[in-house]
CSV table of N, CA and C in Angstrom, one decimal:
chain,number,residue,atom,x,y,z
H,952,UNK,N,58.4,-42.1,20.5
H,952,UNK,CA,58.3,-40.7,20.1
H,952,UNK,C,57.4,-40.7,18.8
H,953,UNK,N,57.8,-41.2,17.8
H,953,UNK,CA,56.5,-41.5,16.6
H,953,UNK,C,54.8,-41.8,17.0
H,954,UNK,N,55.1,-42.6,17.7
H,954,UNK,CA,53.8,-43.4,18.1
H,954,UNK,C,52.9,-42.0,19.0
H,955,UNK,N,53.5,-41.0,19.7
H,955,UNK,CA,53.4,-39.9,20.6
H,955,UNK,C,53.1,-38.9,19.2
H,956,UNK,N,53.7,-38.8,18.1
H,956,UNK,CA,53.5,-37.6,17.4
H,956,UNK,C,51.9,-38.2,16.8
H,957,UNK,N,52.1,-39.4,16.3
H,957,UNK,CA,50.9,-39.7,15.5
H,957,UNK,C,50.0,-39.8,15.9
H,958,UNK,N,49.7,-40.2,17.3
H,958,UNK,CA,48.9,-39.8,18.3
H,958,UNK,C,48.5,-38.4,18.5
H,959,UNK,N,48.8,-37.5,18.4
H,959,UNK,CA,49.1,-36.5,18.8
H,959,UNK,C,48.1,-35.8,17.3
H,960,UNK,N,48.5,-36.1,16.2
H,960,UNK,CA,48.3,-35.6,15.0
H,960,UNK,C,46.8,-36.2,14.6
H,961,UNK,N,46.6,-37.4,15.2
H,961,UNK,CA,44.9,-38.3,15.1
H,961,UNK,C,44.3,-37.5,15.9
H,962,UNK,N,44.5,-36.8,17.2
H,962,UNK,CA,43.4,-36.0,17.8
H,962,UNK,C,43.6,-34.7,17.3
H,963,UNK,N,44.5,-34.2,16.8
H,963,UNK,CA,44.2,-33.0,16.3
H,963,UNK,C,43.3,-33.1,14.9
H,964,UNK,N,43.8,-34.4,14.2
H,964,UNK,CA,42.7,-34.5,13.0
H,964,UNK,C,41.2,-34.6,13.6
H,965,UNK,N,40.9,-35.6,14.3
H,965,UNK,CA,39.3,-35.8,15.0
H,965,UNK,C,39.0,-34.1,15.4
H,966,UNK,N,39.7,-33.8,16.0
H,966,UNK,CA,39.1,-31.9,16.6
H,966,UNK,C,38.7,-31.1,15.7
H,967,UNK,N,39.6,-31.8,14.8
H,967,UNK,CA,39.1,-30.8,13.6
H,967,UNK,C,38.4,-30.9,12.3
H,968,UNK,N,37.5,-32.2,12.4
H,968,UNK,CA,36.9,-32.5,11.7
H,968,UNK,C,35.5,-32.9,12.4
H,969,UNK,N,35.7,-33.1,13.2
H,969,UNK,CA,34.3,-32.6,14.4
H,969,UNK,C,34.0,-31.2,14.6
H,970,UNK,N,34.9,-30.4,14.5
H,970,UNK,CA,34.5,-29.2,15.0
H,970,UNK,C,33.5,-28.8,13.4
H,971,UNK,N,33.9,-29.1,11.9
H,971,UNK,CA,33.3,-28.7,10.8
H,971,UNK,C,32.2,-29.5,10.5
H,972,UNK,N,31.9,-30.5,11.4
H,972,UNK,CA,30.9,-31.5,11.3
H,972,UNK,C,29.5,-30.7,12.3
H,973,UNK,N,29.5,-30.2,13.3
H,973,UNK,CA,29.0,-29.4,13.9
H,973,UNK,C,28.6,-27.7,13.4
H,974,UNK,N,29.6,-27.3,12.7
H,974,UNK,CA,29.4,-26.2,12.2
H,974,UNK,C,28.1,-26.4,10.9
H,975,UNK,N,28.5,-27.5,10.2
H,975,UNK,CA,27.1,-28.0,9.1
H,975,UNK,C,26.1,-28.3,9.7
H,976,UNK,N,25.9,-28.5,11.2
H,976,UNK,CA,24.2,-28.5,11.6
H,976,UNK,C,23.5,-27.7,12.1
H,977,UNK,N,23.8,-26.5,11.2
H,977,UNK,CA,23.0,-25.8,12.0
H,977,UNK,C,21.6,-25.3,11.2
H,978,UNK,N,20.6,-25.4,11.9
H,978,UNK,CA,19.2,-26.0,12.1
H,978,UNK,C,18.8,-25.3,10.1
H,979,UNK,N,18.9,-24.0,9.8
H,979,UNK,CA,18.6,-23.4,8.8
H,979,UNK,C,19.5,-23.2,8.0
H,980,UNK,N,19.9,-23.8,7.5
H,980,UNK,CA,21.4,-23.7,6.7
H,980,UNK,C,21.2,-24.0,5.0
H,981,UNK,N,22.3,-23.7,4.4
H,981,UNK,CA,21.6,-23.0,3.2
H,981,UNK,C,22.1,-25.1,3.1
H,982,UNK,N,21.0,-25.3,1.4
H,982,UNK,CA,20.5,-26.4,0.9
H,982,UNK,C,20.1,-27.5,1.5
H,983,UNK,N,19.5,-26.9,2.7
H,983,UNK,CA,18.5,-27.9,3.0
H,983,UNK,C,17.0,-27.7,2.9
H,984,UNK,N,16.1,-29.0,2.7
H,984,UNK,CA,14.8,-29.1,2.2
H,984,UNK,C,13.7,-28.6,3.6
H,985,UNK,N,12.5,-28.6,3.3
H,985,UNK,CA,11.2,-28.8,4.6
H,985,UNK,C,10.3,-29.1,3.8
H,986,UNK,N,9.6,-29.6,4.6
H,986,UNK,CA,8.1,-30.6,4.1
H,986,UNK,C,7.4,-29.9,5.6
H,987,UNK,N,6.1,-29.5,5.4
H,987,UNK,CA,5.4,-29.5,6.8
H,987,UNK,C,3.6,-29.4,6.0
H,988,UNK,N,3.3,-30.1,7.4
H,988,UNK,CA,1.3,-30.1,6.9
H,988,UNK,C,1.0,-29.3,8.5
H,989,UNK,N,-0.2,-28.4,8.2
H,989,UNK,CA,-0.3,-27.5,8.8
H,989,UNK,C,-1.8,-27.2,9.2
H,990,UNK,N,-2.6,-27.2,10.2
H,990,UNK,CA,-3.9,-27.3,10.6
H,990,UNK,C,-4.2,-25.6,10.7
H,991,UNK,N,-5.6,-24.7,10.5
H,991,UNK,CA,-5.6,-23.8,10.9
H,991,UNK,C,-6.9,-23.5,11.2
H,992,UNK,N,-7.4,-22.1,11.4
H,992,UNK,CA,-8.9,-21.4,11.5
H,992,UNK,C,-9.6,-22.6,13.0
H,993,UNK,N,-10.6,-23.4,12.2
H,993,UNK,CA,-11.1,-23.3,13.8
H,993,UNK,C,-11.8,-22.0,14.6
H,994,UNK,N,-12.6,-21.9,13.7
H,994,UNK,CA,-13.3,-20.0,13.9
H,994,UNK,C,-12.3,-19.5,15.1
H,995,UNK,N,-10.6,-19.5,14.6
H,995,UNK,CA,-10.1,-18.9,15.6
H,995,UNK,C,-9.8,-17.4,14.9
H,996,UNK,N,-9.8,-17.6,13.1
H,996,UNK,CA,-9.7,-16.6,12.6
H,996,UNK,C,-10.2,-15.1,13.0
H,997,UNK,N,-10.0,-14.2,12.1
H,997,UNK,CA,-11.5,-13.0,12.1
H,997,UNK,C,-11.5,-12.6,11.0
H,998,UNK,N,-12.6,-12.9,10.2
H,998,UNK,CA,-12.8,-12.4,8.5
H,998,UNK,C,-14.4,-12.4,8.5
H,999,UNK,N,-14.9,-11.2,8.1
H,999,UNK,CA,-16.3,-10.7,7.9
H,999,UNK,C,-16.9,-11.6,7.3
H,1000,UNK,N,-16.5,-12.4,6.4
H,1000,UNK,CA,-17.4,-13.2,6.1
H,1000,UNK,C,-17.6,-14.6,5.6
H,1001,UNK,N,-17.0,-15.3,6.7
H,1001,UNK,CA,-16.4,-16.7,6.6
H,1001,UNK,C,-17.3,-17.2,8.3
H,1002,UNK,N,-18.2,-18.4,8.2
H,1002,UNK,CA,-18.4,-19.3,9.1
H,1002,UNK,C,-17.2,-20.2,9.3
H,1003,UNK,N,-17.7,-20.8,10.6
H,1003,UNK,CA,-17.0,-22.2,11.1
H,1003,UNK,C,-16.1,-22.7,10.1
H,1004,UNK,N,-14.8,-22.4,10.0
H,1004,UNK,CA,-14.1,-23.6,8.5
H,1004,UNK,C,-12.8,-23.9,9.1
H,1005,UNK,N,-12.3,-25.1,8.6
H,1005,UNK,CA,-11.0,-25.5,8.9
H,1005,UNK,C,-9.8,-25.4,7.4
H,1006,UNK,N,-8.6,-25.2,7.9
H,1006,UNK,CA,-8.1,-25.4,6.4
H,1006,UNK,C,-7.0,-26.6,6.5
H,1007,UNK,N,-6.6,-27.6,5.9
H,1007,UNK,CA,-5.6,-27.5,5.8
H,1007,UNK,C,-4.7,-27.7,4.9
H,1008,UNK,N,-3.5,-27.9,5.1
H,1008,UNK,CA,-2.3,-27.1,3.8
H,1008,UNK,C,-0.7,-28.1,3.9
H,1009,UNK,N,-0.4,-28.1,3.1
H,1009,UNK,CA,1.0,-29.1,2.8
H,1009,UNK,C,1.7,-28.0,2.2
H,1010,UNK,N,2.9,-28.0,2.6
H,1010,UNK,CA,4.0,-26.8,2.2
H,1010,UNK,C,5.4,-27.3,1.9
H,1011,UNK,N,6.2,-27.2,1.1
H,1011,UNK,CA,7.3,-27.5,0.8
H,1011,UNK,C,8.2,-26.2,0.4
H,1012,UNK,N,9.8,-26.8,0.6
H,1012,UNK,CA,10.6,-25.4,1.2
H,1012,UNK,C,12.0,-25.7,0.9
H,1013,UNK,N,12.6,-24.9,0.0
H,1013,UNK,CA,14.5,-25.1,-0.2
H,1013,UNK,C,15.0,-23.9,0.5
H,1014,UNK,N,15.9,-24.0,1.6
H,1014,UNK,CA,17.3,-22.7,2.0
H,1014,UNK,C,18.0,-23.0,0.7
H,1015,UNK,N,17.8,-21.7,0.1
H,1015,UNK,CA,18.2,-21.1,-0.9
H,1015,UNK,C,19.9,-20.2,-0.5
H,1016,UNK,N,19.7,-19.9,0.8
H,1016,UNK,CA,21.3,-19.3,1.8
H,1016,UNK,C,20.6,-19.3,3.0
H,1017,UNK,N,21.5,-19.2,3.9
H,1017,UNK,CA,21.2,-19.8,5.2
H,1017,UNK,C,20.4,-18.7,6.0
H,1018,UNK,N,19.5,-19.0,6.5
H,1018,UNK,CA,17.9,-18.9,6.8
H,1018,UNK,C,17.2,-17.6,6.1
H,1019,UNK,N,17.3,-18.2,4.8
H,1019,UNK,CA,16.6,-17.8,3.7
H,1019,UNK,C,15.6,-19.0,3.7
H,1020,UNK,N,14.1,-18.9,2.9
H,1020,UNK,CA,13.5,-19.8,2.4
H,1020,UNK,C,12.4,-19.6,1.5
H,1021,UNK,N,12.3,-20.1,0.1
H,1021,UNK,CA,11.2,-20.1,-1.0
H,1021,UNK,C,10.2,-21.3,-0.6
H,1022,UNK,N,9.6,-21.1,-0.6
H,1022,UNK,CA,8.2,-22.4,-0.5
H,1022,UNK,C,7.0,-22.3,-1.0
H,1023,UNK,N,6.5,-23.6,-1.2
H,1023,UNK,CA,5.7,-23.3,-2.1
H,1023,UNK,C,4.3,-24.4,-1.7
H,1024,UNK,N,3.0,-24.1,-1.4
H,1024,UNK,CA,2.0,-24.9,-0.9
H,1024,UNK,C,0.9,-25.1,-1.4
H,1025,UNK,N,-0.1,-26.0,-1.2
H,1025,UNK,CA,-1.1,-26.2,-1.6
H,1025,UNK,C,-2.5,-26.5,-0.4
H,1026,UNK,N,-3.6,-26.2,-0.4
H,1026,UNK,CA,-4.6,-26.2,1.0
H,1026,UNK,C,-5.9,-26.1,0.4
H,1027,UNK,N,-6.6,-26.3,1.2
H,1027,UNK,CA,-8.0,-27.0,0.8
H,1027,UNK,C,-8.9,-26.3,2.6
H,1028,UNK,N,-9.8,-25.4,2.3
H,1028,UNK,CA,-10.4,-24.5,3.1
H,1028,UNK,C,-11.5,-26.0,2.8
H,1029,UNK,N,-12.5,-26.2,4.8
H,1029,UNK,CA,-14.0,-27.2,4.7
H,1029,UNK,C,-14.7,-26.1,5.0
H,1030,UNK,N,-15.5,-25.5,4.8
H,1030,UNK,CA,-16.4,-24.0,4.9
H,1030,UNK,C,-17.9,-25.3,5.8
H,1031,UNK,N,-18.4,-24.5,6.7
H,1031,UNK,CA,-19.5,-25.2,7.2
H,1031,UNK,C,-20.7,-24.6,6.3
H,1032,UNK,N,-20.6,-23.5,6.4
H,1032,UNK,CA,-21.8,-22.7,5.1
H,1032,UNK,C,-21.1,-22.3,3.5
H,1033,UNK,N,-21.5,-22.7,2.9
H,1033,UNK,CA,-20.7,-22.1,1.4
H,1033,UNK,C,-19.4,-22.9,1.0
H,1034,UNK,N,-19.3,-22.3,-0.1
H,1034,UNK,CA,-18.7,-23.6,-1.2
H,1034,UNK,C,-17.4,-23.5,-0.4
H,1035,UNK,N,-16.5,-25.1,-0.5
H,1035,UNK,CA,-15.2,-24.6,0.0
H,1035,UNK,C,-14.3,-24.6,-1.0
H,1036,UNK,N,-13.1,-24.2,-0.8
H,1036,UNK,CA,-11.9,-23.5,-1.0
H,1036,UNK,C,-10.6,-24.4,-1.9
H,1037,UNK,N,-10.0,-24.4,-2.9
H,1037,UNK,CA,-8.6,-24.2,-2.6
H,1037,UNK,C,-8.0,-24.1,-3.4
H,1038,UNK,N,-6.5,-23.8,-2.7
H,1038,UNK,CA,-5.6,-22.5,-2.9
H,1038,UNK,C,-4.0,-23.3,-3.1
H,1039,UNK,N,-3.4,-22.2,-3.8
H,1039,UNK,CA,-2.1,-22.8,-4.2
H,1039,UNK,C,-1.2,-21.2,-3.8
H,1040,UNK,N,0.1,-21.4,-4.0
H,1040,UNK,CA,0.9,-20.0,-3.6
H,1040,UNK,C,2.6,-20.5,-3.2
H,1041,UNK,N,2.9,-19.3,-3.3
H,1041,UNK,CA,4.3,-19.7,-2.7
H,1041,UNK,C,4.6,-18.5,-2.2
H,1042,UNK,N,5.8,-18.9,-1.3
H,1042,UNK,CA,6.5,-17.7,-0.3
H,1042,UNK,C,7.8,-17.5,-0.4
H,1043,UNK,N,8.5,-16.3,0.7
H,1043,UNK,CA,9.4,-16.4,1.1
H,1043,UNK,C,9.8,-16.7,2.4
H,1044,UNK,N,10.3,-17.1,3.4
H,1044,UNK,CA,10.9,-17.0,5.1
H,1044,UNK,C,12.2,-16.7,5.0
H,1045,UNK,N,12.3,-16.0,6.2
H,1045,UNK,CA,13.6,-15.6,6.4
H,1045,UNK,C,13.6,-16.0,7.9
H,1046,UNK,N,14.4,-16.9,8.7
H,1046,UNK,CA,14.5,-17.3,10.2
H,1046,UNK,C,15.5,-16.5,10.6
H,1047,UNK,N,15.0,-16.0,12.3
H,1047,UNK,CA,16.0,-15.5,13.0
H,1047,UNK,C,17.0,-16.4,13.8
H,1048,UNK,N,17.6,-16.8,13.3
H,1048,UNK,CA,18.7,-18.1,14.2
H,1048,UNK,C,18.6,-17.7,15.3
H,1049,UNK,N,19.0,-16.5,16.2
H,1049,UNK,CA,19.0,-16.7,17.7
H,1049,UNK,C,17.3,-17.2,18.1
H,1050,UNK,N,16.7,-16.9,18.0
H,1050,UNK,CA,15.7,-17.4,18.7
H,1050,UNK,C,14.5,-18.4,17.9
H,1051,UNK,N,14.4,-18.9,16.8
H,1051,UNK,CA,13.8,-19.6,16.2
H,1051,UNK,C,12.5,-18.7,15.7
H,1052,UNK,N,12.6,-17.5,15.6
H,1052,UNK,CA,11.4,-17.0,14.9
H,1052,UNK,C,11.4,-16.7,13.8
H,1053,UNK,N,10.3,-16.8,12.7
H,1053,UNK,CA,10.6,-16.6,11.3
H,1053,UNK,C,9.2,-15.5,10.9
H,1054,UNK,N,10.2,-15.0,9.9
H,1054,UNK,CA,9.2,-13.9,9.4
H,1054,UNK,C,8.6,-14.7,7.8
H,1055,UNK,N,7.2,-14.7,7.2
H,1055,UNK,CA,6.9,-14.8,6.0
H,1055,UNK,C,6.2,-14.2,5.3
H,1056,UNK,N,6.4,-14.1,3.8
H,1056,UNK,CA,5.6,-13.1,3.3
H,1056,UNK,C,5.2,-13.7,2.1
H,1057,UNK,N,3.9,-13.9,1.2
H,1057,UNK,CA,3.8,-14.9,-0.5
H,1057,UNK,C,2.2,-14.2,-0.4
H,1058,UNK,N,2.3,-15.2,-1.9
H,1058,UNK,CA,0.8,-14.8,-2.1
H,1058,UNK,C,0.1,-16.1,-2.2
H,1059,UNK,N,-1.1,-16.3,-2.2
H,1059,UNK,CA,-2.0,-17.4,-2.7
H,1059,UNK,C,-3.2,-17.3,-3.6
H,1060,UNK,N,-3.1,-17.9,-4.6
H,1060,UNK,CA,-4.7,-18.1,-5.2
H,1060,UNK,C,-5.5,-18.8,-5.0
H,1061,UNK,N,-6.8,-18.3,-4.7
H,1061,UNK,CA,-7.7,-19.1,-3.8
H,1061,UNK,C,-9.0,-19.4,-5.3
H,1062,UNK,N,-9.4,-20.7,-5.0
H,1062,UNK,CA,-10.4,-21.0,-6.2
H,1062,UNK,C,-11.8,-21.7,-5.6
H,1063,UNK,N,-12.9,-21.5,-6.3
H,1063,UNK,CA,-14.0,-22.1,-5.3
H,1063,UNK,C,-15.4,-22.1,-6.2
H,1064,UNK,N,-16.4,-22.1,-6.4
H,1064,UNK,CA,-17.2,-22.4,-7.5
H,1064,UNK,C,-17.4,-21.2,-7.4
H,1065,UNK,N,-17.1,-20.3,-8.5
H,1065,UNK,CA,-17.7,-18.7,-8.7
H,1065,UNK,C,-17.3,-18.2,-8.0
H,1066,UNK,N,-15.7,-18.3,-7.5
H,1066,UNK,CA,-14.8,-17.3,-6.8
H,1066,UNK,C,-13.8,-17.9,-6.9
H,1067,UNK,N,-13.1,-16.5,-7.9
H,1067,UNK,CA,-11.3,-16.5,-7.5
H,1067,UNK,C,-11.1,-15.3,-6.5
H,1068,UNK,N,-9.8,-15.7,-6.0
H,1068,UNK,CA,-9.0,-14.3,-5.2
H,1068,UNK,C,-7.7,-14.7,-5.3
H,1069,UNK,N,-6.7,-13.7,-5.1
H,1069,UNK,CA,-5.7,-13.5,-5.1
H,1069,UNK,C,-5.4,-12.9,-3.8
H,1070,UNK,N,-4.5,-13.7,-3.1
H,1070,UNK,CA,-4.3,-13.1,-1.3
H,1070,UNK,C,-2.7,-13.2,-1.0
H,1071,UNK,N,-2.4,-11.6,-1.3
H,1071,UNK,CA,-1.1,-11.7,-0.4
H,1071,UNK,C,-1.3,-11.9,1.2
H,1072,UNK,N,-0.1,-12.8,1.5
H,1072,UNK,CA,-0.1,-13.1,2.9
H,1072,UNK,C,1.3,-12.4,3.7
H,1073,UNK,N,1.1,-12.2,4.9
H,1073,UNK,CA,2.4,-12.2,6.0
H,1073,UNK,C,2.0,-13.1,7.0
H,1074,UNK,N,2.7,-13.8,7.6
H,1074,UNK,CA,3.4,-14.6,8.5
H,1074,UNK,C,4.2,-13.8,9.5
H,1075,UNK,N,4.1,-14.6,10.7
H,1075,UNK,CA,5.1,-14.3,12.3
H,1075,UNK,C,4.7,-15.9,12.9
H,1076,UNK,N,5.9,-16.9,13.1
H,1076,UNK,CA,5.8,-18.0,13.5
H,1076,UNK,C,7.0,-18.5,14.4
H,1077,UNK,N,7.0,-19.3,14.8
H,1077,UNK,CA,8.4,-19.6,15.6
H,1077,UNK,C,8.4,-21.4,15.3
H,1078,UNK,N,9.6,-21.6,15.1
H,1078,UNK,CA,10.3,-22.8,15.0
H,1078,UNK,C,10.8,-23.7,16.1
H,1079,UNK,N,9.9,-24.5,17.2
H,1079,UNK,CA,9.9,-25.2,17.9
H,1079,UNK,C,10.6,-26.4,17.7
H,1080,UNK,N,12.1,-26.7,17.8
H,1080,UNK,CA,12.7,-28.5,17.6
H,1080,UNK,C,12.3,-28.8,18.4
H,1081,UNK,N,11.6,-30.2,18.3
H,1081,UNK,CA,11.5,-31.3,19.1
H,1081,UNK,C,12.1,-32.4,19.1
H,1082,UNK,N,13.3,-32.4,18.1
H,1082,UNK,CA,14.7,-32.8,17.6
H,1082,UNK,C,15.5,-32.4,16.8
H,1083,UNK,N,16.5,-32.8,16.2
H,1083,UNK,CA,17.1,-32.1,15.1
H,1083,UNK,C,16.3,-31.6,14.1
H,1084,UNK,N,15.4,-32.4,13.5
H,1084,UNK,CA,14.6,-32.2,12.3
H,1084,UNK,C,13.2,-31.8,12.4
H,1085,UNK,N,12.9,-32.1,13.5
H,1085,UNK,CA,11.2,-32.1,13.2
H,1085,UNK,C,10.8,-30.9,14.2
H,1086,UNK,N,9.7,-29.8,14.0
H,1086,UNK,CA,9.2,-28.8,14.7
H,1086,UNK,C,7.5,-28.8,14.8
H,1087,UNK,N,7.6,-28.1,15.6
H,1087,UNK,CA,6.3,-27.3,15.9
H,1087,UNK,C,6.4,-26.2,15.6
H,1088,UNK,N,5.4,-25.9,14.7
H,1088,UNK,CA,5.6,-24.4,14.2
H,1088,UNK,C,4.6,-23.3,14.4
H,1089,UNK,N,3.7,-23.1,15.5
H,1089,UNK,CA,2.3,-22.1,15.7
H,1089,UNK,C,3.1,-20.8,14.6
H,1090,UNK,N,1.9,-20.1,14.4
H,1090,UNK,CA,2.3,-18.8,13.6
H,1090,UNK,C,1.0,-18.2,13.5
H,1091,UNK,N,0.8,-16.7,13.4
H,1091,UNK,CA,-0.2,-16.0,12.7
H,1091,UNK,C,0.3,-15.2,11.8
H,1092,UNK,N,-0.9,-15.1,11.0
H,1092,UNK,CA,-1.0,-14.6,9.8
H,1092,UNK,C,-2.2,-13.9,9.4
H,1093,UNK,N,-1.7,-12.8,8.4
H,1093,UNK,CA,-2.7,-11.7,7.7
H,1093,UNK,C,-3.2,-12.2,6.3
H,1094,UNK,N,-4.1,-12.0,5.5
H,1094,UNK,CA,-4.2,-12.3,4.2
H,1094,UNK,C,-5.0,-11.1,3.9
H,1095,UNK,N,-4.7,-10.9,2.5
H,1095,UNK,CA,-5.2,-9.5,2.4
H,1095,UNK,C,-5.8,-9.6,0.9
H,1096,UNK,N,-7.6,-9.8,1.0
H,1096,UNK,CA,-7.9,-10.5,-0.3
H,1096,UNK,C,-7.8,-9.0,-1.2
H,1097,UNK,N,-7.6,-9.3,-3.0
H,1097,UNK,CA,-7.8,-8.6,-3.4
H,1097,UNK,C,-8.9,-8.4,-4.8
H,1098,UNK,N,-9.7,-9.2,-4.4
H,1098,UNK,CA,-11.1,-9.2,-4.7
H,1098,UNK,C,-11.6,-8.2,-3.9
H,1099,UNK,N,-12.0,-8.2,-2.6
H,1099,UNK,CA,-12.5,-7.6,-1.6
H,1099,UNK,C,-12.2,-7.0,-0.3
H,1100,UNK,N,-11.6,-6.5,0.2
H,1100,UNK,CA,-10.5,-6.5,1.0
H,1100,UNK,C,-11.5,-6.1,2.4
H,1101,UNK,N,-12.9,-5.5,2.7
H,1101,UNK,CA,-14.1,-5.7,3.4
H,1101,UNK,C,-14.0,-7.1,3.7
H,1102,UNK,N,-14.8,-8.0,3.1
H,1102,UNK,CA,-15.2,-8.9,3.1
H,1102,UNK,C,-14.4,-10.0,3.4
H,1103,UNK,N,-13.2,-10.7,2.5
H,1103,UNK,CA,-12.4,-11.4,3.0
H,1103,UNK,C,-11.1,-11.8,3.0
H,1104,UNK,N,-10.7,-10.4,3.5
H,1104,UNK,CA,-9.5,-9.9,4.4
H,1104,UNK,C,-9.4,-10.5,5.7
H,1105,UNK,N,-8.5,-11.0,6.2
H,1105,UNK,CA,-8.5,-11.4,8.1
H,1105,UNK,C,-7.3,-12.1,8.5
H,1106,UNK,N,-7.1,-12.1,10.1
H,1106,UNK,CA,-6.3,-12.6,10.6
H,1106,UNK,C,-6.2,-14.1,10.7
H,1107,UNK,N,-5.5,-15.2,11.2
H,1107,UNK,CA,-5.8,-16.1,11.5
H,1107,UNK,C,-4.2,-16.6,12.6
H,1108,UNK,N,-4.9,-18.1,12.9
H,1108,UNK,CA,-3.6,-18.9,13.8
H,1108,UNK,C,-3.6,-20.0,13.1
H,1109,UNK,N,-2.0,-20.5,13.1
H,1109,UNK,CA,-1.8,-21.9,12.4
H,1109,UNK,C,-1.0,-22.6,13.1
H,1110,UNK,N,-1.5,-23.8,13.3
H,1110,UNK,CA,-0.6,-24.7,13.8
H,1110,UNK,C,-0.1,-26.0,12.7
H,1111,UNK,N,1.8,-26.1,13.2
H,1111,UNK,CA,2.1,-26.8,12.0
H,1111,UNK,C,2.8,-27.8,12.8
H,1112,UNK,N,3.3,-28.8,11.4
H,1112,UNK,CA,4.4,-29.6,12.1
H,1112,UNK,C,5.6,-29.8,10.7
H,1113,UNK,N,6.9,-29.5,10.9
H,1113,UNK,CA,8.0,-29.4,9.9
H,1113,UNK,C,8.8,-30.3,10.1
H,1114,UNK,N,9.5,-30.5,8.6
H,1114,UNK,CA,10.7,-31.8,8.8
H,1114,UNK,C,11.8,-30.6,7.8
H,1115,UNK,N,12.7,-30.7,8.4
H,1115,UNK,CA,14.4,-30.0,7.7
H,1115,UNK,C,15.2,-31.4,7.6
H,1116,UNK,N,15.0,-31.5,6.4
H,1116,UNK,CA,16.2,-32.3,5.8
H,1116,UNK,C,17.2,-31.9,4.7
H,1117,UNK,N,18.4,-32.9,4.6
H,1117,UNK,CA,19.3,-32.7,3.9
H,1117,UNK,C,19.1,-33.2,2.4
């Protein structure tokens, strides 16, 4: 009979310490980190007055509460005509748990020989796992320069790749 209760009392402990072990993974949860490097443009952009350029950008990220996020990046514009680029900034994300889409919103300052700008951005991207940790992240995005808002204002697509760690 002992041996039956204590048995009895080891699977209910395991059930229920697995069940709170599972409830901690979930994918956006508050205090955990991201790292992701991010490829973009590819004259896939559209901005009046930008040639052929590529950018790319390293981003880091704390859930601050669960699928909240501050981050903060750094990126380097190759311009095929005219001087290139780069930019520092930080954001916010907010993910939609059911379906992995995230909304983002920050600004960036962009520096370049005889040009600054200031560019608030918005984000729409979606969070691709290819495991627990690691994603694919496409997204587009607006930037809305405020030097000139004619000139280089525009849309663009970004492809990324993210790590969520603990």
């Amino acid at each position: 009979m002992k041996k039956t209760i204590v048995a009895a009392l080891c699977a209910l402990l395991f059930t229920l310490t697995g069940n709170a072990q599972t409830q901690d993974s979930l994918p956006f949860a508050k205090d955990k980190f991201y790292t992701a490097a991010s490829l973009s443009n590819f004259d896939i952009n559209w901005n009046k007055s930008q040639s052929w350029h590529a950018d790319l950008a390293a981003k880091c990220g704390y859930l601050f509460e669960d699928d909240w996020m501050i981050t903060a990046n750094l990126g380097y514009d190759w311009y095929k005509v005219g001087s290139n680029t780069f930019k520092a900034g930080a954001g916010l994300r907010y993910y939609i748990e059911q379906n992995g889409l995230f909304l983002g919103a920050g600004a960036d300052y962009l520096h370049s020989e005889g040009f600054d700008d200031f560019m608030p951005t918005v984000q729409l991207g979606y969070a691709f796992f290819l495991n627990r940790t690691v994603t694919i992240e496409p997204e587009v995005y607006y930037n809305l320069s405020l030097k000139d808002h004619n000139e280089y204002s525009g849309f663009g697509f970004r492809i990324g790749f993210g790590i969520y760690f603990e």
